[in-house]
Amino acid sequence: MKTNKKTKLLSKTYKVGFILFLLYCTLLKAQTINLQTFATGFSSPVEIVHAGDSRLFIVEKGGIIKILNDNGTVNTNAFLNISSLVSTNGERGLLGLAFHPNYSTNGYFFVNYTNTSGNTVIARYSVPTPGANEATPTGTILMTINQPYDNHNGGSIKFGPDGYLYIGMGDGGSGGDPQNYAQNTIIDTNNPSRVFLGKMLRIDVNTTVAPFYGIPATNPYVGQAGKEEIWGLGLRNPWKFSFDSVTGDLWIADVGQGAHEEINKTSVPLPNDLNFGWRCYEGNASYNTSGCPSASSLDFPIVDVNHSTGACSITGGYVYNGTMYPNLQGKYLFTDYCDSRIGIVTSTGGLSYTSSFSGNNFVTFGEDLNKELYIAAINNGIIYKITDTSLSNENFEKNGFAIYPNPAKESFTISNTNNIITQKITIYDLSGEKILTKESNGNTTITIPNLSAGIYLLKLLDNKDVTYTTKLVIQ
């Protein structure tokens, strides 16, 4: 049977695409998260935030916020220094930072810290001019919440997709929530603000009159003075929560008591009056169900991490929505103070782990303007950038090849320590389309000014017709 030219061409195209597909799938199975040191020298970093531009703002537990630039340098002067206002005993400190959605025009940002009396303070600060690298040193207090102990302060604050400010409050501390603050909605006249303990609060900060915030009309306790700010119940110590920047889903990592850590996922449209279950349940296990609502009315975690894995205090992260690492797209990343692996959770609750990054006590993730992720260790003050090497091919590095820089911007260099003579370099995009071919006879620098940001496959052909393939990332 005769084969026409069109059939041959389609067959050839199919074979190339299929080979690249098999290569892609084979490499996908070997997904590996790696950490690149991005900056060092921080003192107990506990939060990483961007303000809608290329800068990262690093929150130090002691009360200082520093600016980390996209080239890895740190500004000499602090963005904000409120160390004189902050207590750092136990789990206290400057713990949270959130920039107003309209920060570029109104200059407002908000912090969560424990004051010298040990109580939680939510305060608003501002910058003197848009884009300034130093904030006005005095702020306006919006809320002060009485804390009975020096642990379980929560600390995270984030703006939701609805434009409201969400505030994660721990149960007040001690162990086992002895006063049952997380489930309580009855106001104690001696300590009225303690009704907020163990809750997720939601407020509207777009008001210019005291107390400089309002109550969203859909909050579940609207009209009940003293607790209108409450949005959800049943949290022990929500050490980091975040909103998926694509879907708007809310992910909360809640620190457990002695046996379980948990991750809660709430999908949009976000309901009201959620109850995440503490102290009735620790993860999926019953803890103290005396006087508790029925289990059917509670919101159980998407992931329950048993302490037998080495976990002791979970740190929540983000759903990855960057463009550099497509294999991570839509996956939620988290870690633990005692277990330096990074956990990866799918949208349906599938869980896997990286290998251990020993020597690090991780306590926070961060997301930059481009949705790329970072992670910080409180013990050594290092900020790492999270990368994915799942498209790398072992024979590339084992045979002495290296690409630098990778990720690359305008050019990259290929080197080889084994004196292998190469004759051709070819770059493909992930659909299998050939993007660039260049002759080569050794170390080669390639200019790439017109390549769009993303992931590419790079193939080297040596003088014995052996190929070596790896991933190339273009920024």
XYZ file of C-alpha atoms in Angstrom, residues 145-355:
211
model
C -7.739 40.602 71.778
C -6.937 39.386 75.279
C -4.708 36.313 75.372
C -4.683 34.060 78.465
C -1.413 32.237 77.639
C 1.740 32.814 75.595
C 1.038 30.212 72.912
C -1.546 29.542 70.197
C -1.762 33.140 69.002
C -2.497 32.276 65.378
C -0.959 35.212 63.554
C -1.894 34.996 59.889
C -3.917 37.744 58.272
C -4.931 37.666 54.616
C -7.286 39.510 52.303
C -9.790 37.152 50.744
C -11.144 37.275 47.201
C -14.124 39.166 48.642
C -11.826 42.024 49.678
C -12.324 41.418 53.399
C -9.515 40.924 55.919
C -9.428 37.448 57.463
C -7.725 36.983 60.839
C -6.731 33.531 62.107
C -6.972 33.294 65.914
C -5.598 30.444 68.024
C -7.504 29.051 71.003
C -5.521 31.100 73.529
C -3.020 28.451 74.479
C -2.167 26.099 77.296
C -3.038 22.559 76.167
C -6.323 20.964 75.176
C -8.159 24.314 75.119
C -9.079 24.071 78.830
C -11.675 26.863 78.648
C -13.115 25.532 75.360
C -12.577 28.908 73.680
C -12.584 27.458 70.157
C -16.234 26.320 70.416
C -17.465 29.079 72.724
C -19.705 31.870 71.402
C -20.841 33.218 74.792
C -19.247 36.527 75.762
C -17.410 36.666 79.094
C -18.084 40.149 80.511
C -14.711 40.097 82.307
C -12.785 39.287 79.114
C -15.196 39.957 76.242
C -12.615 39.778 73.462
C -11.763 36.156 74.322
C -14.867 35.113 72.405
C -12.643 35.603 69.338
C -10.167 32.892 70.408
C -10.098 29.770 68.258
C -11.967 31.577 65.498
C -11.491 32.889 61.997
C -12.500 36.545 61.995
C -13.568 38.561 58.963
C -13.753 42.357 58.853
C -14.179 45.113 56.266
C -11.320 47.591 56.639
C -12.664 50.051 54.074
C -13.985 52.595 56.531
C -12.574 55.897 57.716
C -14.268 56.150 61.117
C -13.336 54.427 64.371
C -12.834 51.541 64.929
C -11.764 51.776 61.260
C -13.440 48.558 60.220
C -16.957 47.329 59.554
C -18.747 43.987 59.635
C -19.482 42.187 56.358
C -23.227 41.783 55.981
C -22.923 38.018 55.514
C -20.950 37.336 58.711
C -22.946 34.742 60.700
C -23.249 36.782 63.928
C -24.307 40.091 62.431
C -26.476 41.944 64.937
C -25.004 40.143 67.938
C -22.833 42.804 69.545
C -19.377 41.723 70.611
C -19.014 38.778 68.257
C -20.022 40.081 64.832
C -16.427 39.736 63.628
C -16.562 35.920 63.885
C -16.709 34.047 60.579
C -15.753 30.484 61.584
C -15.202 28.404 64.741
C -13.158 25.471 65.961
C -9.501 26.339 65.308
C -6.652 25.374 67.630
C -3.749 27.352 66.187
C -4.087 28.165 62.484
C -0.406 28.596 61.689
C -0.786 29.954 58.189
C -3.766 30.049 55.902
C -4.011 31.235 52.315
C -6.431 31.732 49.466
C -5.866 30.007 46.147
C -5.146 32.944 43.841
C -6.951 31.223 40.954
C -9.975 29.522 42.524
C -10.356 31.569 45.717
C -10.489 28.395 47.834
C -9.348 28.794 51.446
C -6.652 26.460 52.822
C -5.967 26.452 56.587
C -3.183 24.524 58.303
C -4.195 24.015 61.940
C -1.604 22.890 64.484
C -2.641 19.774 66.418
C -2.503 18.884 70.097
C -0.371 15.768 70.447
C -1.207 13.289 67.718
C -2.584 14.988 64.592
C -1.916 17.977 62.363
C -4.588 19.007 59.884
C -5.202 20.873 56.650
C -8.657 22.251 55.964
C -9.873 23.231 52.514
C -13.000 25.331 51.984
C -14.114 25.759 48.389
C -15.772 28.824 46.901
C -18.349 30.121 47.282
C -17.114 30.330 50.871
C -19.912 29.463 53.304
C -20.482 31.213 56.633
C -20.458 29.867 60.201
C -17.980 27.074 59.524
C -16.875 24.892 62.436
C -13.501 23.228 61.946
C -14.007 20.952 64.934
C -11.414 21.694 67.625
C -11.532 20.746 70.570
C -14.178 18.180 69.696
C -11.806 16.603 67.200
C -8.074 16.689 66.573
C -7.780 16.008 62.875
C -10.232 13.208 62.171
C -9.891 11.711 65.659
C -12.253 12.567 68.505
C -10.557 14.536 71.279
C -13.134 15.929 73.700
C -16.669 15.677 72.351
C -18.439 16.705 75.539
C -21.116 19.259 74.640
C -20.068 19.268 70.980
C -22.359 19.618 67.978
C -22.970 16.563 65.812
C -20.060 15.444 63.657
C -22.205 15.993 60.553
C -22.232 19.742 61.236
C -18.443 19.990 61.456
C -15.920 20.574 58.683
C -13.304 17.838 58.737
C -9.830 18.240 57.217
C -8.856 17.273 53.702
C -5.553 15.987 55.145
C -4.855 14.523 58.606
C -1.132 14.161 59.344
C -0.340 11.713 62.150
C 2.597 12.564 64.401
C 4.023 9.112 63.704
C 5.358 10.672 60.465
C 7.641 12.968 62.469
C 5.318 15.974 62.386
C 4.725 18.141 65.447
C 3.616 21.615 64.282
C 2.274 22.163 60.786
C 3.111 25.175 58.626
C 0.626 26.015 55.904
C 1.638 27.217 52.473
C 0.025 28.005 49.147
C -1.518 26.418 46.111
C 1.084 26.832 43.388
C -0.188 29.020 40.546
C 3.110 30.108 39.021
C 4.191 29.425 35.455
C 7.714 28.116 35.966
C 6.827 24.625 37.147
C 3.725 23.182 35.477
C 3.919 19.897 37.390
C 3.146 21.811 40.589
C 0.166 23.658 39.139
C -2.873 23.475 41.408
C -1.073 21.614 44.185
C -0.956 22.847 47.780
C 2.418 22.895 49.541
C 2.930 22.705 53.310
C 5.608 21.650 55.788
C 6.184 21.146 59.522
C 8.479 22.633 62.151
C 9.740 19.156 63.146
C 9.592 17.487 59.721
C 11.575 19.392 57.111
C 9.984 17.608 54.174
C 7.566 19.552 51.994
C 4.146 18.005 51.629
C 2.265 18.224 48.339
C -1.534 17.963 48.368
C -3.760 17.607 45.319
C -7.141 19.320 45.089
C -8.805 16.065 46.150
C -6.516 15.363 49.116
C -3.825 13.151 47.602
C -0.652 13.525 49.665
C 3.028 13.020 48.828
C 6.298 14.252 50.318
C 9.685 15.422 49.161
C 12.846 14.185 50.783
